[in-house]
mmCIF file of C-alpha atoms and ligand atoms in Angstrom:
data_model
loop_
_atom_site.group_PDB
_atom_site.id
_atom_site.type_symbol
_atom_site.label_atom_id
_atom_site.label_comp_id
_atom_site.label_asym_id
_atom_site.label_seq_id
_atom_site.Cartn_x
_atom_site.Cartn_y
_atom_site.Cartn_z
ATOM 1 C CA MET B 1 134.846 86.381 117.507
ATOM 2 C CA PRO B 2 135.359 87.844 114.014
ATOM 3 C CA ARG B 3 132.108 88.311 112.158
ATOM 4 C CA HIS B 4 132.071 87.253 108.521
ATOM 5 C CA VAL B 5 129.090 86.525 106.289
ATOM 6 C CA THR B 6 129.509 85.201 102.764
ATOM 7 C CA VAL B 7 126.926 86.971 100.649
ATOM 8 C CA ALA B 8 125.820 86.155 97.096
ATOM 9 C CA ALA B 9 124.422 88.615 94.601
ATOM 10 C CA ALA B 10 122.052 86.346 92.641
ATOM 11 C CA GLN B 11 121.412 88.334 89.490
ATOM 12 C CA LEU B 12 118.526 87.400 87.222
ATOM 13 C CA GLY B 13 118.348 87.753 83.486
ATOM 14 C CA PRO B 14 114.992 88.764 82.013
ATOM 15 C CA ILE B 15 111.669 87.310 83.130
ATOM 16 C CA GLN B 16 109.246 87.520 80.210
ATOM 17 C CA LYS B 17 105.525 88.146 80.600
ATOM 18 C CA ASP B 18 104.511 84.529 79.961
ATOM 19 C CA HIS B 19 107.034 82.963 82.360
ATOM 20 C CA THR B 20 105.198 81.233 85.192
ATOM 21 C CA ARG B 21 105.990 81.630 88.906
ATOM 22 C CA ALA B 22 106.989 77.955 88.937
ATOM 23 C CA GLU B 23 109.565 78.519 86.167
ATOM 24 C CA VAL B 24 110.973 81.561 87.916
ATOM 25 C CA VAL B 25 111.167 79.862 91.330
ATOM 26 C CA GLU B 26 113.044 77.001 89.652
ATOM 27 C CA ARG B 27 115.623 79.558 88.433
ATOM 28 C CA LEU B 28 115.848 81.066 91.930
ATOM 29 C CA VAL B 29 116.494 77.620 93.399
ATOM 30 C CA VAL B 30 119.259 76.925 90.835
ATOM 31 C CA LEU B 31 120.895 80.248 91.771
ATOM 32 C CA LEU B 32 120.521 79.412 95.473
ATOM 33 C CA GLN B 33 122.224 76.040 94.998
ATOM 34 C CA ARG B 34 125.011 77.622 92.944
ATOM 35 C CA ALA B 35 125.509 80.286 95.610
ATOM 36 C CA HIS B 36 125.584 77.649 98.348
ATOM 37 C CA SER B 37 128.257 75.695 96.448
ATOM 38 C CA MET B 38 130.280 78.940 96.404
ATOM 39 C CA GLY B 39 130.006 79.203 100.191
ATOM 40 C CA ALA B 40 127.161 81.709 100.438
ATOM 41 C CA GLU B 41 125.165 82.021 103.671
ATOM 42 C CA LEU B 42 122.921 84.794 102.337
ATOM 43 C CA VAL B 43 121.583 85.059 98.770
ATOM 44 C CA VAL B 44 120.231 88.395 97.549
ATOM 45 C CA TYR B 45 117.769 88.451 94.620
ATOM 46 C CA PRO B 46 116.585 91.466 92.574
ATOM 47 C CA GLU B 47 113.559 93.725 92.922
ATOM 48 C CA LEU B 48 110.317 92.076 91.667
ATOM 49 C CA ALA B 49 112.166 88.783 91.294
ATOM 50 C CA LEU B 50 109.068 86.631 90.743
ATOM 51 C CA THR B 51 107.632 88.382 87.689
ATOM 52 C CA THR B 52 108.442 90.541 84.722
ATOM 53 C CA PHE B 53 108.726 94.263 85.537
ATOM 54 C CA PHE B 54 104.977 94.795 85.024
ATOM 55 C CA PRO B 55 104.900 98.603 85.646
ATOM 56 C CA ARG B 56 106.070 98.900 82.027
ATOM 57 C CA TRP B 57 102.425 98.348 81.016
ATOM 58 C CA PHE B 58 99.414 100.419 82.021
ATOM 59 C CA VAL B 59 95.985 98.889 82.676
ATOM 60 C CA GLU B 60 92.949 101.138 83.204
ATOM 61 C CA ASP B 61 91.545 98.915 85.964
ATOM 62 C CA ILE B 62 94.374 98.242 88.410
ATOM 63 C CA ARG B 63 92.682 95.023 89.573
ATOM 64 C CA GLU B 64 93.570 93.529 86.178
ATOM 65 C CA ALA B 65 97.185 93.636 87.423
ATOM 66 C CA ASP B 66 96.486 91.866 90.717
ATOM 67 C CA HIS B 67 97.901 88.600 89.376
ATOM 68 C CA TRP B 68 101.397 90.146 89.450
ATOM 69 C CA TYR B 69 101.217 90.522 93.250
ATOM 70 C CA GLU B 70 101.720 87.980 96.039
ATOM 71 C CA ARG B 71 99.096 87.853 98.797
ATOM 72 C CA SER B 72 101.345 86.171 101.350
ATOM 73 C CA MET B 73 104.950 85.062 101.735
ATOM 74 C CA PRO B 74 105.809 82.240 101.620
ATOM 75 C CA ASN B 75 103.034 80.967 99.392
ATOM 76 C CA GLU B 76 102.462 77.881 97.305
ATOM 77 C CA ALA B 77 104.627 79.123 94.437
ATOM 78 C CA THR B 78 107.603 80.186 96.568
ATOM 79 C CA GLN B 79 107.507 77.329 99.105
ATOM 80 C CA PRO B 80 110.103 75.288 97.124
ATOM 81 C CA LEU B 81 112.583 78.164 97.509
ATOM 82 C CA PHE B 82 111.916 78.441 101.257
ATOM 83 C CA ASP B 83 112.258 74.644 101.638
ATOM 84 C CA GLU B 84 115.529 74.393 99.714
ATOM 85 C CA ALA B 85 117.032 77.403 101.502
ATOM 86 C CA ARG B 86 116.225 75.926 104.904
ATOM 87 C CA ARG B 87 117.572 72.520 103.860
ATOM 88 C CA LEU B 88 120.859 74.143 102.825
ATOM 89 C CA GLY B 89 120.955 76.507 105.825
ATOM 90 C CA VAL B 90 121.111 79.542 103.531
ATOM 91 C CA GLY B 91 119.258 82.806 104.107
ATOM 92 C CA PHE B 92 117.894 84.969 101.315
ATOM 93 C CA CYS B 93 116.405 88.330 100.429
ATOM 94 C CA LEU B 94 113.585 88.268 97.867
ATOM 95 C CA GLY B 95 111.906 91.173 96.069
ATOM 96 C CA TYR B 96 108.265 90.922 94.962
ATOM 97 C CA ALA B 97 104.984 92.852 94.685
ATOM 98 C CA LEU B 98 102.686 92.477 97.699
ATOM 99 C CA LEU B 99 98.913 92.897 97.707
ATOM 100 C CA ASP B 100 98.147 93.675 101.311
ATOM 101 C CA GLU B 101 94.433 93.196 102.109
ATOM 102 C CA GLN B 102 93.537 94.514 105.550
ATOM 103 C CA PRO B 103 90.705 93.144 107.714
ATOM 104 C CA ASP B 104 88.859 96.486 107.277
ATOM 105 C CA GLY B 105 88.729 95.830 103.515
ATOM 106 C CA SER B 106 91.418 98.358 102.544
ATOM 107 C CA VAL B 107 93.976 97.225 99.991
ATOM 108 C CA HIS B 108 97.606 98.323 99.756
ATOM 109 C CA ARG B 109 99.986 97.559 96.929
ATOM 110 C CA TRP B 110 103.629 97.537 97.987
ATOM 111 C CA ASN B 111 106.955 96.848 96.299
ATOM 112 C CA VAL B 112 108.776 94.803 98.948
ATOM 113 C CA GLN B 113 111.763 92.683 99.886
ATOM 114 C CA THR B 114 111.565 89.948 102.525
ATOM 115 C CA LEU B 115 114.681 88.850 104.389
ATOM 116 C CA VAL B 116 114.815 85.214 105.547
ATOM 117 C CA GLU B 117 117.342 83.820 108.046
ATOM 118 C CA ARG B 118 119.350 80.630 107.602
ATOM 119 C CA ASP B 119 116.850 78.694 109.724
ATOM 120 C CA GLY B 120 113.960 79.748 107.493
ATOM 121 C CA SER B 121 112.523 82.325 109.877
ATOM 122 C CA ILE B 122 111.382 85.640 108.402
ATOM 123 C CA VAL B 123 113.537 88.512 109.662
ATOM 124 C CA GLY B 124 111.478 91.332 108.172
ATOM 125 C CA THR B 125 109.844 92.820 105.114
ATOM 126 C CA TYR B 126 110.915 96.188 103.738
ATOM 127 C CA LYS B 127 108.584 98.330 101.614
ATOM 128 C CA LYS B 128 110.016 100.593 98.905
ATOM 129 C CA THR B 129 110.167 104.231 99.991
ATOM 130 C CA HIS B 130 111.090 106.214 96.852
ATOM 131 C CA ILE B 131 108.650 105.319 94.066
ATOM 132 C CA PRO B 132 109.905 106.620 90.698
ATOM 133 C CA GLY B 133 108.208 107.056 87.342
ATOM 134 C CA HIS B 134 104.646 108.263 86.763
ATOM 135 C CA GLU B 135 101.080 107.872 88.095
ATOM 136 C CA HIS B 136 99.118 108.044 84.844
ATOM 137 C CA HIS B 137 99.255 106.457 81.408
ATOM 138 C CA GLU B 138 101.805 108.238 79.206
ATOM 139 C CA PRO B 139 101.105 106.691 75.804
ATOM 140 C CA ASP B 140 103.855 108.640 74.024
ATOM 141 C CA ARG B 141 106.577 106.779 75.921
ATOM 142 C CA PRO B 142 108.211 103.777 74.226
ATOM 143 C CA PHE B 143 107.393 101.884 77.447
ATOM 144 C CA GLN B 144 105.702 102.827 80.686
ATOM 145 C CA HIS B 145 107.341 103.185 84.097
ATOM 146 C CA ALA B 146 104.083 103.463 86.045
ATOM 147 C CA GLU B 147 105.410 102.434 89.444
ATOM 148 C CA ARG B 148 103.600 105.374 91.027
ATOM 149 C CA TYR B 149 100.327 103.872 89.789
ATOM 150 C CA TYR B 150 101.080 100.342 90.973
ATOM 151 C CA PHE B 151 102.755 101.005 94.349
ATOM 152 C CA GLU B 152 102.215 103.181 97.394
ATOM 153 C CA PRO B 153 105.313 104.755 98.957
ATOM 154 C CA SER B 154 106.132 103.158 102.284
ATOM 155 C CA PRO B 155 105.453 105.247 105.394
ATOM 156 C CA ASP B 156 107.812 103.090 107.468
ATOM 157 C CA GLY B 157 111.243 104.533 106.642
ATOM 158 C CA PHE B 158 114.343 102.361 106.755
ATOM 159 C CA PRO B 159 114.330 99.880 109.632
ATOM 160 C CA VAL B 160 117.344 97.650 110.288
ATOM 161 C CA TRP B 161 117.380 94.192 111.826
ATOM 162 C CA ARG B 162 119.846 92.129 113.852
ATOM 163 C CA ALA B 163 120.442 89.156 111.561
ATOM 164 C CA PHE B 164 123.335 87.203 110.020
ATOM 165 C CA ASP B 165 125.494 88.157 113.035
ATOM 166 C CA GLY B 166 125.259 91.810 112.087
ATOM 167 C CA ILE B 167 122.914 94.735 111.511
ATOM 168 C CA VAL B 168 121.103 94.438 108.189
ATOM 169 C CA GLY B 169 118.945 96.886 106.239
ATOM 170 C CA MET B 170 117.216 96.862 102.875
ATOM 171 C CA ALA B 171 116.397 99.277 100.073
ATOM 172 C CA ILE B 172 114.791 98.821 96.667
ATOM 173 C CA CYS B 173 116.055 100.146 93.343
ATOM 174 C CA ASN B 174 115.356 103.885 93.168
ATOM 175 C CA ASP B 175 115.986 104.098 96.947
ATOM 176 C CA ARG B 176 119.665 103.475 96.204
ATOM 177 C CA ARG B 177 120.028 106.831 94.459
ATOM 178 C CA TRP B 178 119.100 108.827 97.592
ATOM 179 C CA PRO B 179 121.740 109.526 100.264
ATOM 180 C CA GLU B 180 119.029 109.661 102.943
ATOM 181 C CA THR B 181 118.372 105.945 102.412
ATOM 182 C CA TYR B 182 121.837 104.943 103.561
ATOM 183 C CA ARG B 183 122.177 107.651 106.223
ATOM 184 C CA VAL B 184 118.951 106.738 108.020
ATOM 185 C CA MET B 185 120.246 103.169 108.219
ATOM 186 C CA GLY B 186 123.762 104.379 109.008
ATOM 187 C CA LEU B 187 122.327 106.174 112.039
ATOM 188 C CA GLN B 188 121.109 102.777 113.248
ATOM 189 C CA GLY B 189 124.551 101.209 112.801
ATOM 190 C CA VAL B 190 123.808 99.291 109.615
ATOM 191 C CA GLU B 191 126.575 96.945 108.421
ATOM 192 C CA LEU B 192 124.956 95.299 105.394
ATOM 193 C CA VAL B 193 122.460 96.930 103.010
ATOM 194 C CA LEU B 194 120.639 94.645 100.548
ATOM 195 C CA ILE B 195 119.274 96.281 97.391
ATOM 196 C CA GLY B 196 117.421 94.744 94.457
ATOM 197 C CA TYR B 197 116.881 96.727 91.254
ATOM 198 C CA ASN B 198 115.330 96.889 87.741
ATOM 199 C CA THR B 199 116.897 99.797 85.877
ATOM 200 C CA PRO B 200 115.975 100.322 82.220
ATOM 201 C CA ILE B 201 118.991 101.605 80.275
ATOM 202 C CA HIS B 202 116.769 104.086 78.433
ATOM 203 C CA TYR B 203 115.687 106.898 80.743
ATOM 204 C CA VAL B 204 112.773 108.430 78.850
ATOM 205 C CA PRO B 205 112.686 111.901 80.519
ATOM 206 C CA ASP B 206 116.394 112.504 79.691
ATOM 207 C CA PRO B 207 118.082 110.038 77.323
ATOM 208 C CA SER B 208 121.468 111.742 77.834
ATOM 209 C CA GLN B 209 121.585 109.714 81.064
ATOM 210 C CA ASP B 210 121.312 106.370 79.241
ATOM 211 C CA ILE B 211 125.038 105.956 78.700
ATOM 212 C CA LEU B 212 125.681 106.794 82.365
ATOM 213 C CA GLN B 213 123.402 104.126 83.905
ATOM 214 C CA GLY B 214 126.284 101.875 84.929
ATOM 215 C CA PHE B 215 128.307 104.784 86.275
ATOM 216 C CA HIS B 216 125.390 106.158 88.324
ATOM 217 C CA ASN B 217 124.608 102.688 89.688
ATOM 218 C CA ALA B 218 128.127 102.230 90.999
ATOM 219 C CA LEU B 219 128.455 105.870 92.070
ATOM 220 C CA VAL B 220 125.481 105.843 94.453
ATOM 221 C CA MET B 221 126.127 102.439 96.004
ATOM 222 C CA GLN B 222 129.847 103.048 96.471
ATOM 223 C CA ALA B 223 129.156 106.453 98.034
ATOM 224 C CA GLY B 224 126.442 105.007 100.297
ATOM 225 C CA ALA B 225 128.767 102.265 101.467
ATOM 226 C CA TYR B 226 131.763 104.497 102.150
ATOM 227 C CA GLN B 227 129.892 107.407 103.756
ATOM 228 C CA ASN B 228 128.184 105.076 106.218
ATOM 229 C CA GLY B 229 130.874 102.424 106.698
ATOM 230 C CA THR B 230 128.665 99.586 105.488
ATOM 231 C CA TRP B 231 128.640 96.730 103.021
ATOM 232 C CA VAL B 232 126.191 97.241 100.131
ATOM 233 C CA VAL B 233 124.903 94.460 97.903
ATOM 234 C CA GLY B 234 123.142 95.630 94.724
ATOM 235 C CA VAL B 235 121.425 92.995 92.605
ATOM 236 C CA ALA B 236 119.898 93.498 89.157
ATOM 237 C CA LYS B 237 117.287 91.917 87.000
ATOM 238 C CA GLY B 238 119.122 92.729 83.783
ATOM 239 C CA GLY B 239 119.006 92.038 80.076
ATOM 240 C CA VAL B 240 116.286 92.529 77.501
ATOM 241 C CA GLU B 241 112.900 91.922 79.100
ATOM 242 C CA GLU B 242 109.857 92.322 76.840
ATOM 243 C CA GLY B 243 111.986 94.472 74.531
ATOM 244 C CA VAL B 244 113.326 96.756 77.263
ATOM 245 C CA ASP B 245 117.050 96.562 77.974
ATOM 246 C CA SER B 246 117.929 96.766 81.672
ATOM 247 C CA LEU B 247 121.185 97.335 83.496
ATOM 248 C CA ALA B 248 122.926 94.335 85.036
ATOM 249 C CA GLN B 249 126.283 95.058 86.766
ATOM 250 C CA SER B 250 125.205 93.639 90.140
ATOM 251 C CA MET B 251 127.865 94.305 92.732
ATOM 252 C CA ILE B 252 129.050 93.875 96.285
ATOM 253 C CA VAL B 253 130.653 97.005 97.742
ATOM 254 C CA ALA B 254 132.891 97.107 100.823
ATOM 255 C CA PRO B 255 132.717 99.767 103.572
ATOM 256 C CA SER B 256 135.755 101.332 101.902
ATOM 257 C CA GLY B 257 133.596 101.999 98.844
ATOM 258 C CA GLN B 258 135.518 99.472 96.770
ATOM 259 C CA ILE B 259 133.681 96.999 94.529
ATOM 260 C CA VAL B 260 134.786 93.528 95.634
ATOM 261 C CA ALA B 261 132.591 91.463 93.272
ATOM 262 C CA GLN B 262 130.638 92.291 90.133
ATOM 263 C CA THR B 263 128.650 90.279 87.580
ATOM 264 C CA LEU B 264 129.943 90.056 84.018
ATOM 265 C CA THR B 265 126.786 89.043 82.135
ATOM 266 C CA THR B 266 123.212 90.304 81.807
ATOM 267 C CA ASP B 267 121.779 86.881 82.617
ATOM 268 C CA ASP B 268 121.276 84.614 85.635
ATOM 269 C CA GLU B 269 124.645 84.832 87.426
ATOM 270 C CA VAL B 270 125.999 84.542 90.960
ATOM 271 C CA VAL B 271 128.922 86.424 92.475
ATOM 272 C CA VAL B 272 129.937 86.101 96.111
ATOM 273 C CA ALA B 273 132.040 88.000 98.617
ATOM 274 C CA ARG B 274 133.093 87.135 102.134
ATOM 275 C CA CYS B 275 131.979 90.228 104.012
ATOM 276 C CA ASP B 276 133.914 91.094 107.159
ATOM 277 C CA LEU B 277 131.308 92.964 109.175
ATOM 278 C CA ASP B 278 133.951 94.251 111.569
ATOM 279 C CA TRP B 279 135.518 96.160 108.674
ATOM 280 C CA CYS B 280 132.595 98.612 109.030
ATOM 281 C CA ALA B 281 133.982 99.876 112.339
ATOM 282 C CA LYS B 282 137.144 101.149 110.630
ATOM 283 C CA TYR B 283 134.982 103.792 108.960
ATOM 284 C CA LYS B 284 132.265 104.179 111.597
ATOM 285 C CA ASN B 285 134.854 104.893 114.327
ATOM 286 C CA THR B 286 137.153 107.223 112.376
ATOM 287 C CA LEU B 287 136.293 109.538 109.474
ATOM 288 C CA PHE B 288 132.566 108.806 109.788
ATOM 289 C CA ASP B 289 132.342 108.838 113.587
ATOM 290 C CA PHE B 290 128.839 110.291 113.459
ATOM 291 C CA ASP B 291 128.618 111.133 117.139
ATOM 292 C CA ARG B 292 131.824 113.136 117.010
ATOM 293 C CA TYR B 293 131.613 114.845 113.639
ATOM 294 C CA ARG B 294 128.001 115.135 112.431
ATOM 295 C CA ARG B 295 126.210 118.497 112.786
ATOM 296 C CA PRO B 296 122.490 117.651 112.886
ATOM 297 C CA GLU B 297 121.689 121.110 114.258
ATOM 298 C CA VAL B 298 122.477 122.582 110.814
ATOM 299 C CA TYR B 299 120.852 119.823 108.744
ATOM 300 C CA GLY B 300 117.274 120.988 109.389
ATOM 301 C CA PRO B 301 116.234 121.323 105.701
ATOM 302 C CA ILE B 302 117.024 117.633 105.133
ATOM 303 C CA THR B 303 113.890 116.610 107.029
ATOM 304 C CA GLY B 304 112.126 119.984 107.199
ATOM 305 C CA GLN B 305 111.386 120.413 103.500
ATOM 306 C CA ARG B 306 110.866 118.243 100.431
ATOM 307 C CA GLY B 307 111.683 120.468 97.462
ATOM 308 C CA VAL B 308 114.230 123.197 96.860
ATOM 309 C CA ALA B 309 113.801 126.570 98.631
ATOM 310 C CA LEU B 310 115.706 129.096 96.502
ATOM 311 C CA PRO B 311 117.401 132.092 98.125
ATOM 312 C CA GLU B 312 115.685 135.508 97.857
HETATM 313 N N1 CDT X 401 112.720 100.107 89.587
HETATM 314 C C1 CDT X 401 113.223 101.340 89.697
HETATM 315 O O1 CDT X 401 113.078 101.984 90.715
HETATM 316 N N2 CDT X 401 113.846 101.834 88.601
HETATM 317 C C2 CDT X 401 114.339 103.177 88.507
HETATM 318 C C3 CDT X 401 114.342 103.574 87.088
HETATM 319 C C4 CDT X 401 114.495 105.025 86.898
HETATM 320 S S1 CDT X 401 113.050 105.938 87.115
HETATM 321 C C5 CDT X 401 112.131 105.658 85.720
HETATM 322 C C6 CDT X 401 115.744 103.345 89.067
HETATM 323 O O2 CDT X 401 115.965 104.274 89.847
HETATM 324 O O3 CDT X 401 116.646 102.590 88.687
#
């Protein structure tokens, strides 16, 4: 039986600070319905798809930011999305901030994506691994990117799940820039990688990269797809949010590395692609036949060290 899954990249335009969860969920439902009418079986939303990108502001007491986090999923605010998706028989992947309160009283703040199957069952929740930006207030910046204050890095790595008739993995925004992200999933046979992102056009530490944001976005996802023989779906929250312009250019990339669908606007927009999961094998069994051609015995530094070790 050939395995195809029609996937939608459900890009969001900006979510401003005063937009309520109810307003945002209404937009998500509209995108879901549009995607369904285009034949989608799986709808992928951006990173932090329920709120504005709140790490752009610093608060001295982190508990003042707790209202940006979800405490459970689904919850009262997102139930309409879960209900409509199940009614339509469409799965989805949703990014949001999670406040994880443990029975022992410890609190964890994660940046996560939850994958939901067509029958409404939760497949899994992925926690962001590579947390970019800064830990402390940097008042000289035009806007903050304090993700390292608001989120812990996940200790879990990159699990994959059997879902949607294939092998599915997830990554979140900055994760997509790191080859290890795709390779760890590639080593588990991943066929579909779902990635939400919020990427400000202005990169404060080195503005010479601003003009290259679109190029770098495509570069890393196309390389990740090709080098691991997998589909990659990258979905933006784009446009000008609270004065900060963010990259859109959501895309669906084939295992060949080719872009098969891409958004044209910086607003709410859906693009779909019919993903042939068996296409992955063309790459996994030939040029990137890992078992035949990889040389893990000489890749020690990849997992043995974090930073650069210069030669003598
Ligand atoms: N959300 C996220 O991870 N954004 C980063 C911005 C660059 S680091 C300040 C990204 O990699 O796109």
